[in-house]
mmCIF file of C-alpha atoms in Angstrom:
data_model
loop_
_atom_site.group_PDB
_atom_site.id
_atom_site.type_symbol
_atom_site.label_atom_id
_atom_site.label_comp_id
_atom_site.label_asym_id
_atom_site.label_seq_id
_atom_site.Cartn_x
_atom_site.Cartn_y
_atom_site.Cartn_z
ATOM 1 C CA UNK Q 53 106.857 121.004 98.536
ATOM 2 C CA UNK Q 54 106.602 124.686 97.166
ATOM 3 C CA UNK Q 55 105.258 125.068 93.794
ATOM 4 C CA UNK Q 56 104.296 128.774 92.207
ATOM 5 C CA UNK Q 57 101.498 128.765 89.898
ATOM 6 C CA UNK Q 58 101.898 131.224 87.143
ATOM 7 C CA UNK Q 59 101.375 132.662 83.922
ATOM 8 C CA UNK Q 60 102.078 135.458 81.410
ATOM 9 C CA UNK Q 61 100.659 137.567 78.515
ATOM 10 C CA UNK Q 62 102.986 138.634 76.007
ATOM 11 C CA UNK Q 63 103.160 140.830 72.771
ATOM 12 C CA UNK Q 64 103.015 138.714 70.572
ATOM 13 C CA UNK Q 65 103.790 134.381 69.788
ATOM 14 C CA UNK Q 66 107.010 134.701 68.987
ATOM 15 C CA UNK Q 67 109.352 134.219 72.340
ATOM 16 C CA UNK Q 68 112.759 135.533 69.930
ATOM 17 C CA UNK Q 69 111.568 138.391 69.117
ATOM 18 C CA UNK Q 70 108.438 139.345 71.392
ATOM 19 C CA UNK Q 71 108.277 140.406 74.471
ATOM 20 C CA UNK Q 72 106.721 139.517 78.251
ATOM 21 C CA UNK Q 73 104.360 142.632 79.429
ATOM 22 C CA UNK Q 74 102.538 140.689 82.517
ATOM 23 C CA UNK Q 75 103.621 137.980 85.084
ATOM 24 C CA UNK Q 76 101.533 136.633 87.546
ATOM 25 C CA UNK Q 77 102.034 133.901 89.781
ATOM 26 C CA UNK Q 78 100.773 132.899 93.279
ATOM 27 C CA UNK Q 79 102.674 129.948 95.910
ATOM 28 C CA UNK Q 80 101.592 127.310 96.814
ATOM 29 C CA UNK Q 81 103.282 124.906 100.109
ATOM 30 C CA UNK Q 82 102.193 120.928 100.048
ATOM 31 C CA UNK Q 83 99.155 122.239 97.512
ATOM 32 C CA UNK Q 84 98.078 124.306 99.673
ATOM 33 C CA UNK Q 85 98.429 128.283 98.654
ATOM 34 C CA UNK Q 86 100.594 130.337 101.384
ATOM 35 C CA UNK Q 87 98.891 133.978 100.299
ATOM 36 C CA UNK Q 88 101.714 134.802 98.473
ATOM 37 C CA UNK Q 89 101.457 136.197 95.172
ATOM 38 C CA UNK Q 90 103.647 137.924 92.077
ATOM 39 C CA UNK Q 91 102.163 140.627 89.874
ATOM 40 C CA UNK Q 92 104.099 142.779 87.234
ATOM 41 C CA UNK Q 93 103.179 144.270 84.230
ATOM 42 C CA UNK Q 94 106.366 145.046 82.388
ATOM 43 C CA UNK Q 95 107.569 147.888 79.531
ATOM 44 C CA UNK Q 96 108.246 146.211 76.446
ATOM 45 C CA UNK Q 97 110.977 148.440 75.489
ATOM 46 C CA UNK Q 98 109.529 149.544 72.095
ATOM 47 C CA UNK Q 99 108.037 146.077 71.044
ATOM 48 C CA UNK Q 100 104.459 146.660 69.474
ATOM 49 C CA UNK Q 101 101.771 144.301 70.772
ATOM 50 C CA UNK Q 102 100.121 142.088 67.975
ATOM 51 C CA UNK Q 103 96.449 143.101 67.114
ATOM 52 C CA UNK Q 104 95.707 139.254 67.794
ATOM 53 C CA UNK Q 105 97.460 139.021 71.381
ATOM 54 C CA UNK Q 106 95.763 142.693 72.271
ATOM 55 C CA UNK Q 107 92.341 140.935 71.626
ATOM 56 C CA UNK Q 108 93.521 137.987 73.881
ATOM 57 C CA UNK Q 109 94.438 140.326 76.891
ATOM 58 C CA UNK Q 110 93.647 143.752 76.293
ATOM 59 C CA UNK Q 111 96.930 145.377 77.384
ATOM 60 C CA UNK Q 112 98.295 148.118 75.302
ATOM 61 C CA UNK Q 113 101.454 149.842 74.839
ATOM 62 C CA UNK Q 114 99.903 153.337 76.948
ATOM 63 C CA UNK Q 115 99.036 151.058 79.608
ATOM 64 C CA UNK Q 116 102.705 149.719 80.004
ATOM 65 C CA UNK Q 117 104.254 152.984 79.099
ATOM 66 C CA UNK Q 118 105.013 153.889 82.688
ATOM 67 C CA UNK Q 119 105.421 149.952 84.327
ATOM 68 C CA UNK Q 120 108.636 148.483 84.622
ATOM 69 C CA UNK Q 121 111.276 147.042 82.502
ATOM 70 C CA UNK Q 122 112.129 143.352 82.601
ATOM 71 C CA UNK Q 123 115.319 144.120 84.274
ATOM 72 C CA UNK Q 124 113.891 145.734 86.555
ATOM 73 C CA UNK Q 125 111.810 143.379 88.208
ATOM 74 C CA UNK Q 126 113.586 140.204 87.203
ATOM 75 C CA UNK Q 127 115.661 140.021 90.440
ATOM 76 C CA UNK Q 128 112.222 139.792 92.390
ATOM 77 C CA UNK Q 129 110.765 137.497 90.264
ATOM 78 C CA UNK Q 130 113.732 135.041 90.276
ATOM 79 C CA UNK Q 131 113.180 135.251 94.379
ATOM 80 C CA UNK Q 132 110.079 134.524 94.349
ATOM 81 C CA UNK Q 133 110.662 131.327 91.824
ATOM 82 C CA UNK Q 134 113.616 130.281 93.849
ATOM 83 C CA UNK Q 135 113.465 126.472 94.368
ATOM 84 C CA UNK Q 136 110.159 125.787 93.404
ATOM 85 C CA UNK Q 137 108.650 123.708 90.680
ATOM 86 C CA UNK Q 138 106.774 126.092 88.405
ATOM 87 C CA UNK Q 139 103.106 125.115 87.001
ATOM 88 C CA UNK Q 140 102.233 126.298 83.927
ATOM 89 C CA UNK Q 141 99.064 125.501 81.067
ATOM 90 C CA UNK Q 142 100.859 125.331 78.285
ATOM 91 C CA UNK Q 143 104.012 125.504 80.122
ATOM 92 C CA UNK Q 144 106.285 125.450 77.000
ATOM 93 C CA UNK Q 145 105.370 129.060 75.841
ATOM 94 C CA UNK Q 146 105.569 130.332 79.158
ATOM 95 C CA UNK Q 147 108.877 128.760 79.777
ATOM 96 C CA UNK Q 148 110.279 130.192 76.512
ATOM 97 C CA UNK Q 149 109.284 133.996 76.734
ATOM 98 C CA UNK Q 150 110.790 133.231 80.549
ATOM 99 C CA UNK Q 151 114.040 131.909 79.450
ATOM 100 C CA UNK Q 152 114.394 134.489 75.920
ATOM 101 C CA UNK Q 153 114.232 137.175 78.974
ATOM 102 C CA UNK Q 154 116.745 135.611 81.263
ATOM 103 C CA UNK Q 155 119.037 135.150 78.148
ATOM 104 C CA UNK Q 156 118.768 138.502 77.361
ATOM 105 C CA UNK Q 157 120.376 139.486 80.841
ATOM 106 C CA UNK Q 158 122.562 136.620 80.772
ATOM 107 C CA UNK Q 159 120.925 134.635 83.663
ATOM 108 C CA UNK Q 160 120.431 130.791 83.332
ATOM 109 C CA UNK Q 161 117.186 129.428 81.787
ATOM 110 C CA UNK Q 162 114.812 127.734 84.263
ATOM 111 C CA UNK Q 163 115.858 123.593 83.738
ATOM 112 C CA UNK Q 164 112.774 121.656 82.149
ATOM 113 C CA UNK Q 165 113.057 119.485 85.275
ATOM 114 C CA UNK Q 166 111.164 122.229 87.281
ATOM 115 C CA UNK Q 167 108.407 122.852 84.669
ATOM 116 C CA UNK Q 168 105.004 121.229 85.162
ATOM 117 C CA UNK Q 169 102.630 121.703 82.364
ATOM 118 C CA UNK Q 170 99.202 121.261 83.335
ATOM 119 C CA UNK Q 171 98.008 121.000 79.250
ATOM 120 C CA UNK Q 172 99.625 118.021 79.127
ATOM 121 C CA UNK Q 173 98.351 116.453 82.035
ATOM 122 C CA UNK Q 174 94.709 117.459 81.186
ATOM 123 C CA UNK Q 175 95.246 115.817 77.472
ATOM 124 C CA UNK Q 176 96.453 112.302 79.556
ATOM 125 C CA UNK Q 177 93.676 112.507 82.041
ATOM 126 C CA UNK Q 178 91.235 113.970 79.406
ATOM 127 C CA UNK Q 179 92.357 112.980 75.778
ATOM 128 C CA UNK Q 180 88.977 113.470 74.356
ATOM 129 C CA UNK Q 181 88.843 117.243 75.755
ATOM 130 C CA UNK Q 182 88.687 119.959 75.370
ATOM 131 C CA UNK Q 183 91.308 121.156 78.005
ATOM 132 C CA UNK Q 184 91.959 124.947 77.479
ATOM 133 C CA UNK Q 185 91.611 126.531 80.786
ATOM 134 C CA UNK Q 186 88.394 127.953 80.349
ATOM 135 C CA UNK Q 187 87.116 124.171 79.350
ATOM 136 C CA UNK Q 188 88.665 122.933 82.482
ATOM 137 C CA UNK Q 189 86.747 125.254 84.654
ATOM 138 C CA UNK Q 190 83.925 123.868 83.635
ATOM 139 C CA UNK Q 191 84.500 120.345 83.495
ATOM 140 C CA UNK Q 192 85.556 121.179 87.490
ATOM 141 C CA UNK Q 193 83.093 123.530 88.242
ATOM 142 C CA UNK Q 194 85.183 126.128 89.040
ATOM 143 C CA UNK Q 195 83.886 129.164 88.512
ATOM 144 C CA UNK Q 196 85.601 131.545 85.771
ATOM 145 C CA UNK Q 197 83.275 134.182 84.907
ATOM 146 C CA UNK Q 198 85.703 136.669 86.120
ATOM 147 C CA UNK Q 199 87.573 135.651 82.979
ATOM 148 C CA UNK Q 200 86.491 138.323 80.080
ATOM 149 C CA UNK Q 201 90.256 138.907 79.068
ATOM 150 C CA UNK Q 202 93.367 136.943 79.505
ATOM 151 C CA UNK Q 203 94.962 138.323 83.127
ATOM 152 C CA UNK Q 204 98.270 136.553 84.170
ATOM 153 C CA UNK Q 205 97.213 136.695 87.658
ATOM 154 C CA UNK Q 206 93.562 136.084 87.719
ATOM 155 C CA UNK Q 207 94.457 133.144 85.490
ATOM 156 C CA UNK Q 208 97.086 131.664 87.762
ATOM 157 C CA UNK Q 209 94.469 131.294 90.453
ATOM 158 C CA UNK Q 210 92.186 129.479 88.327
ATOM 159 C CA UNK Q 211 95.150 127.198 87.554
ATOM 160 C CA UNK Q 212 95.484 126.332 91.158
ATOM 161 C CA UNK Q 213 92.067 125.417 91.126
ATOM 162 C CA UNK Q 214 92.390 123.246 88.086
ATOM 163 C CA UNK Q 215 95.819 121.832 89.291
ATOM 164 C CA UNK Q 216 94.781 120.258 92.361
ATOM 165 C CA UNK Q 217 92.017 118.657 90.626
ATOM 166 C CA UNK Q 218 93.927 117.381 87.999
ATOM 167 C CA UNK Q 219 96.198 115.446 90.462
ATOM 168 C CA UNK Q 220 93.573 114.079 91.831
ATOM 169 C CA UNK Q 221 94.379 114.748 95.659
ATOM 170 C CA UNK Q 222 91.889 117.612 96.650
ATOM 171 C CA UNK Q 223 90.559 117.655 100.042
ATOM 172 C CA UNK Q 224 90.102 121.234 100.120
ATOM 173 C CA UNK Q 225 88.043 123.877 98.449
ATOM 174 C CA UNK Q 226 90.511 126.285 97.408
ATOM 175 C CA UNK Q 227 88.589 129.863 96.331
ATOM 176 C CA UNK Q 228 90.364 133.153 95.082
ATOM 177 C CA UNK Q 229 88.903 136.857 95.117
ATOM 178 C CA UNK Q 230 90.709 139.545 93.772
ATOM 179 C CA UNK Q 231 90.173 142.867 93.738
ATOM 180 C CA UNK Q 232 90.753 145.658 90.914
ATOM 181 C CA UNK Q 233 93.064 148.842 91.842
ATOM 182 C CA UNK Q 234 92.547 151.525 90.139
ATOM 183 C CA UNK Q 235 95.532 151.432 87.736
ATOM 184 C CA UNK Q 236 93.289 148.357 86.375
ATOM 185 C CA UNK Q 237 96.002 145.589 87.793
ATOM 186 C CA UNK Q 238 95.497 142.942 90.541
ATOM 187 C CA UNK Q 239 96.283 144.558 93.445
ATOM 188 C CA UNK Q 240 95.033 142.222 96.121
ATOM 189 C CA UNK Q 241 94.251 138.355 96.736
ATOM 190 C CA UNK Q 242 92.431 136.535 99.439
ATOM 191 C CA UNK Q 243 92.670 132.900 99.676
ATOM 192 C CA UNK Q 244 90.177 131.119 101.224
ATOM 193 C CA UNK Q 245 90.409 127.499 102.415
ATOM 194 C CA UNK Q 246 87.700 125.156 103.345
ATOM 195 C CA UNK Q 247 88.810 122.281 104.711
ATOM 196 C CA UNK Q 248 86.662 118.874 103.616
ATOM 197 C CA UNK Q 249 86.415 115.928 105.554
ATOM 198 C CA UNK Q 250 87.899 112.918 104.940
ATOM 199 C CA UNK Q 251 85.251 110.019 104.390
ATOM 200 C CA UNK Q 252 85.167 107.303 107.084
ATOM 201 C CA UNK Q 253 86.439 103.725 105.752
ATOM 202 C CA UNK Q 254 83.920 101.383 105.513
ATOM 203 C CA UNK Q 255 84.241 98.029 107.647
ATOM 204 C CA UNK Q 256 85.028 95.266 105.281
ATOM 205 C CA UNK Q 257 82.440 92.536 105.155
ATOM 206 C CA UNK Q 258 83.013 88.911 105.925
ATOM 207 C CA UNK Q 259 81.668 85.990 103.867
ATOM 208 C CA UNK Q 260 80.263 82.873 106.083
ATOM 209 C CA UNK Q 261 83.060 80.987 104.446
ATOM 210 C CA UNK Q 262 85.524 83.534 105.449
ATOM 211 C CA UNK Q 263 84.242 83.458 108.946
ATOM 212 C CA UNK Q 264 84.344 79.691 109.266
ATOM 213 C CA UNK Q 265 88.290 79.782 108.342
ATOM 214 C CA UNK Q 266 89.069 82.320 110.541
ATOM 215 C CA UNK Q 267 87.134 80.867 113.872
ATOM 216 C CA UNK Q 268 89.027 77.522 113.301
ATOM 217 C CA UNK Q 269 92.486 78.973 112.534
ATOM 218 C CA UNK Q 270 91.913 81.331 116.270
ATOM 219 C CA UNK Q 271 90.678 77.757 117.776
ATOM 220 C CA UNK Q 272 94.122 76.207 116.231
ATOM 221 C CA UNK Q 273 96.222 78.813 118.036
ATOM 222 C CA UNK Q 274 94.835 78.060 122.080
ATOM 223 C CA UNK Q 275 96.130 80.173 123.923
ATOM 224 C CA UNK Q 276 98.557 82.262 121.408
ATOM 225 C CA UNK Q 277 95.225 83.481 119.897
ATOM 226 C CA UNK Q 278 95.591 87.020 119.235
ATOM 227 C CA UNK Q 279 91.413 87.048 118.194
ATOM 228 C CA UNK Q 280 89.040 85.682 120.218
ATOM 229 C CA UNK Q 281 85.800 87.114 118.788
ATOM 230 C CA UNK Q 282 84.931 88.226 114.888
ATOM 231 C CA UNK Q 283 83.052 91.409 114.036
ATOM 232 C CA UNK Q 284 79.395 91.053 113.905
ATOM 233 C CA UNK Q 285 77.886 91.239 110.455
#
């Protein structure tokens, strides 16, 4: 099962009207991450970025004067999506900035059955909370201190951490580094992976009663006994 992991920062709340400046998403294949990642930070063709979203992320309109308009990468972004379920914390204004894009260029919007919001499974697994991301490092132990700003990418791999906890199957360690290039974006990822054992199953325990029953039932069946002998206590 391949699932991408991502997130965005925007300019402002507002998905008509505003605009997406950063993407970042990594893959993962059977909850396991593959190394493959997504990174863009994106023109906003003459949108101005809210004072209250620039204090969230810390992007400005110089630093995306020379990136990318949506258009432009929105081909290799819908490649890298293809066929995947995409996980998202607070997936519904993630999903809408996504979809006001696509509309924009006339490409279909992504169908709600693909979208996983990890919000709303931390408020069913967690309804007392909290369960922003941040919170949710630290109820797993995951270590976010990386985390001064908002970063869609840096973000998305805390996600994946949070994620497979949330659903409760993790029987690895999954741990992220990233490193800064000098444009200030994400440039490079390592994925580490350290395997955990599984635990051993403990041999169930027999009452006297229990071992009674069972000795006269084998004694019943002669020589179509398929147990001759009972595990010692």
């Amino acid at each position: 099962m391949r699932e991408i992991i991502f997130d965005t920062e925007t300019t402002g709340l507002d998905h008509r009207e505003d605009r997406v400046i950063e993407i970042g998403g990594i893959e993962l294949d059977n909850r396991f991450p593959t190394g493959r990642t997504i990174h863009f930070y994106i023109n906003p063709q003459g949108r101005e970025i809210h004072p209250e979203a620039l204090a969230v992320h810390g992007i400005t309109v110089e630093h995306l004067a020379d990136k990318p308009h949506f258009p432009h990468i929105c081909d290799e972004f819908l490649s890298f999506i293809e066929g995947a379920k995409l996980v998202a914390h607070n997936a519904t204004f993630d999903i809408n900035f996504i979809n006001a894009e696509f509309a924009r260029l006339g490409h279909p919007p992504v169908e709600p059955i693909r979208v996983v919001d990890t919000l709303a499974m931390a408020k069913r697994k967690h309804p007392m909370g909290p369960n922003s991301l941040d919170a949710l490092c630290r109820r797993y132990g995951i270590d976010n201190t990386r985390r001064t700003k908002h970063g869609a990418l840096l973000d998305s791999e805390l996600l994946a951490e949070v994620y497979i906890e949330l659903i409760g199957g993790k029987q690895a360690a999954l741990g992220f580094e990233v490193s800064l290039s000098n444009g200030g974006g994400y440039s490079e990822t390592t994925i580490v992976i350290e395997t955990m054992p599984r635990p051993r199953a403990l041999t169930p325990r027999l009452s006297d009663e229990e071992r009674a029953a069972h000795a006269a039932l084998v004694a019943s069946l002669g020589e179509k006994a398929i147990w001759s002998t009972l595990p010692s206590a």
